XYZ file of C-alpha atoms in Angstrom:
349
model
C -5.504 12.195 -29.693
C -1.996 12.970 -28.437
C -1.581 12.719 -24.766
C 2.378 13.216 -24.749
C 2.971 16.174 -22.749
C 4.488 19.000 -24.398
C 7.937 20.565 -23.368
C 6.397 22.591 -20.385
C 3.949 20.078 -19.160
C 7.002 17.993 -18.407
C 9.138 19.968 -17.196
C 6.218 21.514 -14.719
C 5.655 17.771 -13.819
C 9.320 17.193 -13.631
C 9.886 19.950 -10.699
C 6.616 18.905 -8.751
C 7.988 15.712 -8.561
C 11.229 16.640 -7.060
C 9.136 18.864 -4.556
C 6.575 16.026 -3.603
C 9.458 13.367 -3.110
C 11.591 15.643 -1.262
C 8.894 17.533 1.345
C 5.740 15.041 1.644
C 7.914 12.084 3.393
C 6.223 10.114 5.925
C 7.743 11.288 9.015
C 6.344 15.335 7.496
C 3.191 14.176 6.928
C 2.534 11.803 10.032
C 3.498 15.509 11.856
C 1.186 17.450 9.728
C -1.600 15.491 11.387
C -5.012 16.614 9.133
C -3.518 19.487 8.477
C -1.734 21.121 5.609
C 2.122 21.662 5.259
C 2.645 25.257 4.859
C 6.174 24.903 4.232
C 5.319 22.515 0.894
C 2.562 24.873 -0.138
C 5.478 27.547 0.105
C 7.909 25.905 -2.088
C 4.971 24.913 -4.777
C 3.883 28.666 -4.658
C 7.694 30.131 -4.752
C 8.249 27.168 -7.789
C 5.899 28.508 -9.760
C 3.734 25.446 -10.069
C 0.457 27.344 -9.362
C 0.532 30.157 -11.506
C 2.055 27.684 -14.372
C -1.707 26.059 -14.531
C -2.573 28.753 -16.513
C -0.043 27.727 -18.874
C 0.216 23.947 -18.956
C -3.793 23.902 -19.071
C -5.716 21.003 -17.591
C -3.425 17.924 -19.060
C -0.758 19.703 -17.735
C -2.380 19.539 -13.958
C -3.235 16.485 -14.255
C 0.338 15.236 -14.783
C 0.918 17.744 -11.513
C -1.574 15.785 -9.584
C -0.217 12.731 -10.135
C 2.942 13.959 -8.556
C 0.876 14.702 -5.389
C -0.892 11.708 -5.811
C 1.433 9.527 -5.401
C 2.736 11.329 -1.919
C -0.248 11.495 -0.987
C 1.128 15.271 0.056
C -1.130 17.367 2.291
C -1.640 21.076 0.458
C -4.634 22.643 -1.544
C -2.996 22.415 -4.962
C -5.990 20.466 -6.309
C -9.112 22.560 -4.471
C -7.346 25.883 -5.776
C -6.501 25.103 -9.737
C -9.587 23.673 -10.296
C -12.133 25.665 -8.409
C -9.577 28.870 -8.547
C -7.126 29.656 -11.181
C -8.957 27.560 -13.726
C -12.304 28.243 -13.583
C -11.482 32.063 -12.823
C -8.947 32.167 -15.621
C -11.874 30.629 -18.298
C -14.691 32.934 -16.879
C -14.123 35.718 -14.853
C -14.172 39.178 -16.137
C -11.177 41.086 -16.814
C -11.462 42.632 -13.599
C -11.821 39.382 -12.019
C -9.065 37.821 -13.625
C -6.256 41.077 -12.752
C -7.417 41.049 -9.273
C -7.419 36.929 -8.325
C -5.547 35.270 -10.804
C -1.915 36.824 -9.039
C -2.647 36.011 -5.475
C -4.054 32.809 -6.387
C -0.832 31.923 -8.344
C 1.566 33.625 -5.907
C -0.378 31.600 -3.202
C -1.664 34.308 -1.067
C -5.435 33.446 -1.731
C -6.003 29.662 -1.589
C -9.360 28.542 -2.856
C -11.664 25.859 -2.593
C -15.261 24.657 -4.484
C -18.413 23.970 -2.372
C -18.607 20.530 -4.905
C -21.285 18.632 -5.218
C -23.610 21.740 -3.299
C -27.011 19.314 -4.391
C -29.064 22.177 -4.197
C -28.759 23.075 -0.844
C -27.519 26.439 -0.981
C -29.432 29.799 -3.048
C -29.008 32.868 -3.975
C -30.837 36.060 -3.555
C -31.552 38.698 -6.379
C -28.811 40.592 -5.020
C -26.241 37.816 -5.069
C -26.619 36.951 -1.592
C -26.339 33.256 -0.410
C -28.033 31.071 2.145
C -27.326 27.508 2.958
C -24.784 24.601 3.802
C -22.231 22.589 2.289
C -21.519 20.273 4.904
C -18.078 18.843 3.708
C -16.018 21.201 1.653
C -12.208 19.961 1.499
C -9.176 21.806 2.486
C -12.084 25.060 3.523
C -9.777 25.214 6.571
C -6.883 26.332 4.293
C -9.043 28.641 1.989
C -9.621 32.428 1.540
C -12.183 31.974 -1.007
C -14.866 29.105 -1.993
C -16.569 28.657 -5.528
C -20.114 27.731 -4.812
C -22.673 26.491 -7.114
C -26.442 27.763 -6.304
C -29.567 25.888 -6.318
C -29.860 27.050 -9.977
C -26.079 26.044 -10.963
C -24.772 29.917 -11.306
C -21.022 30.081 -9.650
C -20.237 32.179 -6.317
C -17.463 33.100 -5.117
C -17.258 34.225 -1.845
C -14.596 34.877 0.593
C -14.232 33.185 3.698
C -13.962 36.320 6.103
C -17.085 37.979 4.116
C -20.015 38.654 6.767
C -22.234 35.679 6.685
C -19.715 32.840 6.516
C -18.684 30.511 8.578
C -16.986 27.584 8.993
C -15.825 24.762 11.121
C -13.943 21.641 11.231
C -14.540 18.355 9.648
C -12.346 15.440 10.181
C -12.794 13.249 6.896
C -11.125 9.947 6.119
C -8.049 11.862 4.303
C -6.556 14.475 6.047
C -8.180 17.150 3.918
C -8.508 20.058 6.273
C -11.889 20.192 5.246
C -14.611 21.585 6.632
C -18.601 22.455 7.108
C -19.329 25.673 5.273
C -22.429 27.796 6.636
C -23.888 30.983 4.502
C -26.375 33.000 5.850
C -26.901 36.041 3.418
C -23.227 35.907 3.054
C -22.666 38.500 -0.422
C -20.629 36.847 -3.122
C -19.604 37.757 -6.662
C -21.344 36.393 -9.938
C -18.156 33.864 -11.941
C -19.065 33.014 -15.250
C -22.427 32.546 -16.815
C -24.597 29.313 -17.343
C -22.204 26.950 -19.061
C -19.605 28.060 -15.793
C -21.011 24.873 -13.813
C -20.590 21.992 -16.066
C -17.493 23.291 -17.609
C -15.667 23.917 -13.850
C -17.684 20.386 -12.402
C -16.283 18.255 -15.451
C -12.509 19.892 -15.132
C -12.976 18.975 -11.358
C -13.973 15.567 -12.140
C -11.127 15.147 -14.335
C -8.333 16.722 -12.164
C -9.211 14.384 -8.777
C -9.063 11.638 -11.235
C -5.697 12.096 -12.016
C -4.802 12.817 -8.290
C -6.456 9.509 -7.992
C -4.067 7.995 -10.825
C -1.112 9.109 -8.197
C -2.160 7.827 -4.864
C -2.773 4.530 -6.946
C 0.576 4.331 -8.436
C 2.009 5.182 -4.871
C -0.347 2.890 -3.351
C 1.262 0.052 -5.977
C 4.957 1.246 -6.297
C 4.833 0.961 -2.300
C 3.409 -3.085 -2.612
C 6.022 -3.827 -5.727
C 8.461 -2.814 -3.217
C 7.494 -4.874 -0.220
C 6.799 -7.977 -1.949
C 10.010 -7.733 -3.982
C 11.854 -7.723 -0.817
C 9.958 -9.804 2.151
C 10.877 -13.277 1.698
C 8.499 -16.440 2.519
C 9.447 -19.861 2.104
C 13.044 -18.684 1.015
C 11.614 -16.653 -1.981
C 10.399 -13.207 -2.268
C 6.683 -12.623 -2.048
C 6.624 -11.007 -5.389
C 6.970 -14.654 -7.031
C 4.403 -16.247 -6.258
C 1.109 -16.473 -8.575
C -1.489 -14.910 -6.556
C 0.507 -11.633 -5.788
C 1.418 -11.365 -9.003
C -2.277 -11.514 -10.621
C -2.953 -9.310 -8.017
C -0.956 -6.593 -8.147
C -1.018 -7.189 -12.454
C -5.220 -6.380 -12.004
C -3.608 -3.335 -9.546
C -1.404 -2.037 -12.608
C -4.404 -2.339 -14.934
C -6.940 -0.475 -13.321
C -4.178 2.217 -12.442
C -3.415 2.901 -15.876
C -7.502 2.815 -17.316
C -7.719 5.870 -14.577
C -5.012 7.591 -16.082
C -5.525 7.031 -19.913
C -9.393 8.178 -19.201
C -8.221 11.611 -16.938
C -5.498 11.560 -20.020
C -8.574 12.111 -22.332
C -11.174 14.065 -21.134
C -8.160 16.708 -19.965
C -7.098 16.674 -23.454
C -10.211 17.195 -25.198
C -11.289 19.924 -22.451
C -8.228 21.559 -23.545
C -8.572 21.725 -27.138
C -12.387 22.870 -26.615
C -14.060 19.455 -27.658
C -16.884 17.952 -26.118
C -15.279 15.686 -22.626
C -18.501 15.769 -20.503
C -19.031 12.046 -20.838
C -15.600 11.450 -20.773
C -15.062 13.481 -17.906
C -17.739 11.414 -16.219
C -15.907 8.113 -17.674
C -12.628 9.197 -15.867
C -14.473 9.719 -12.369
C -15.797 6.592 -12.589
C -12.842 4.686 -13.314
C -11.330 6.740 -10.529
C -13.767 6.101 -7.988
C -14.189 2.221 -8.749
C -11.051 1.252 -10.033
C -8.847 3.631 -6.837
C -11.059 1.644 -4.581
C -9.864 -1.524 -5.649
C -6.355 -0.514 -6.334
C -5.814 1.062 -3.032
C -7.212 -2.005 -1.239
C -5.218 -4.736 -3.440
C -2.308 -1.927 -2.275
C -3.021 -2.390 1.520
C -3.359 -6.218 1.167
C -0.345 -7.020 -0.709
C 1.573 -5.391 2.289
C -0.485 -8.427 4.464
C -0.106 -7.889 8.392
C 1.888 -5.045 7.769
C -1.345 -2.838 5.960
C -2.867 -3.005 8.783
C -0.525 -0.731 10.767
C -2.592 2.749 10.489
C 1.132 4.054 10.921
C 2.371 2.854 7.824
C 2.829 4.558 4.968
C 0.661 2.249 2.472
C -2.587 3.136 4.797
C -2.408 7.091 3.806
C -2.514 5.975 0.113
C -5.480 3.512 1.475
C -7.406 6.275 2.959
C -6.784 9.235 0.090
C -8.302 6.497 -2.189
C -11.200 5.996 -0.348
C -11.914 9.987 0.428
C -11.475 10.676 -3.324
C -13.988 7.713 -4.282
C -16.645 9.148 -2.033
C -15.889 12.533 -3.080
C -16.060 11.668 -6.881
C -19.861 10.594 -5.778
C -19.123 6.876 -5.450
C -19.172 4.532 -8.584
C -22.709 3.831 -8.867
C -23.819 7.442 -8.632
C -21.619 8.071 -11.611
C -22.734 5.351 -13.398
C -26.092 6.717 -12.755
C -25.041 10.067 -13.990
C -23.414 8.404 -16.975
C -26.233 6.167 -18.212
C -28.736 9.131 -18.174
C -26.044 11.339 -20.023
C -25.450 8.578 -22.730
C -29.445 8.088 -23.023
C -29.960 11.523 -23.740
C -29.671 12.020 -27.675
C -29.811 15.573 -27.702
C -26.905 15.995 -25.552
C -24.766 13.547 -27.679
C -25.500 15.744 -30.643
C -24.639 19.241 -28.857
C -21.496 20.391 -27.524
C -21.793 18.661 -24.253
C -21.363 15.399 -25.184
């Protein structure tokens, strides 16, 4: 295995972090409200760092996510690369590929996945679709939406298509997410049976790695205020108990990045990651959850100020453990998975 990223990886990663740090402060995101910042969606776009997915592959967005991560910056990079440009890139048609794969890189189109969909939405014989997908994130932003049928074939269907609709959800991260309604609403086949797993365990991986960020942020922001509050006439970072703390913090930050580290890679060179894709959400789902709080604790009094920055990286870490399906539900997943000899012998181990 060799996770060091390769000359364009870093350099990719080395823009978006410039980008992030400069545009997602805290005084532009506390005025973006729950919605997205157009202007930093602009400068990604214009940068290049959407189209480059194609390029860098999915270790390579990972390391981009991370950058957002650890702003915690409001814009649909995620939702589109992983339920757009990747997943159209690996299985659309030629047709399908000329047509998307430009606006989705130049940031015209913006797309999102109806992920998990739990069988609530089907399709007709003629690739019409009926049903709901009560939370999709950033659907507000989004001019198309990958949806997986009750019979896990992939959909794509455009948000101004007859038969759509949408409205607004307010979730605990300011997603601009939303409730997505289809009632005989035509979409286009993507991909054939593998499509699902393939496009749900590169999703899996790529919000664990966002997760890696807002963790990192969430710590870098408590390194910094105990190194510099004072109690008893020495800073806060000496004593014991905050330093186990945020030590445990550090630990669980890097096992969700080593994991999202691993399944990207293999996904990338065409090995079996399923499991390990499934390993990394659940590290990212438990472990963010008790990063982000250790985070929002080590600030004391001061986490508890819904104004400060530290309680954005609090509440992306929460949203993104629910939305990974919650640690228990993936250990479910991953205990049935791992009991299953005859999908440890095929490819999608």
């Amino acid at each position: 295995m060799d996770f060091q990223p390769n000359e364009d990886q870093a350099a990719a990663a080395g823009l978006a972090a410039r980008i992030f740090r400069d545009l997602a402060t805290h005084e532009r995101l506390a005025a973006a409200g729950t919605g997205s910042d157009a202007e930093l969606w602009k400068a990604l776009t214009t940068a290049g760092l959407t189209a480059a997915v194609e390029d860098v592959g999915l270790l390579g967005l990972v390391l981009l996510l991370e950058e957002q991560g650890r702003t915690t910056a409001q814009v649909p990079y995620a939702a589109t690369c992983v339920y757009g440009i990747l997943p159209v890139a690996a299985h659309g048609s030629a047709e399908q590929r000329a047509r998307l794969l430009p606006a989705l890189g130049s940031g015209e189109a913006v797309a999102t996945g109806a992920f998990p969909a739990r069988g609530r939405i089907t399709a007709s014989p003629e690739g019409r679709l009926t049903g709901t997908a009560p939370v999709v994130p950033w659907l507000r932003d989004a001019t198309h939406v990958l949806v997986p049928d009750a019979d896990r074939a992939l959909w794509l269907v455009r948000t101004d298509a007859g038969g759509v609709r949408t409205s607004a959800v307010e979730t605990t991260a300011p997603w601009a997410a939303g409730r997505l309604t289809l009632t005989g609403a035509r979409a286009e086949r993507l991909g054939d049976g593998r499509a699902h797993d393939e496009v749900l365990a590169a999703a899996r991986t790529a919000f664990a790695g966002l997760q890696a960020g807002v963790c990192a942020g969430s710590l870098a922001r408590a390194v910094e205020h105990t190194s510099s509050r004072e109690q008893f006439g020495r800073p806060l970072s000496t004593n014991q108990g905050v330093m186990l703390r945020a030590a445990d913090a550090y630990m669980d930050t890097e096992a969700i990045r080593v994991t999202a580290y691993e399944a990207a890679w293999r996904m990338d060179e065409g090995l079996p990651a399923r499991g390990h894709a499934l390993t990394a959400a659940w590290w990212a789902s438990e472990a963010g959850k008790r990063v982000v709080h250790a985070g929002q604790h080590l600030h004391g009094g001061t986490g508890a100020d819904l104004d400060h920055p530290v309680h954005r990286h609090f509440l992306w870490g929460r949203q993104l453990d629910a939305y990974l399906g919650c640690g228990s539900e993936l250990l479910a997943e991953l205990g049935a998975f791992l009991s299953d000899d005859s999908a440890l012998e095929g490819d999608d181990a």
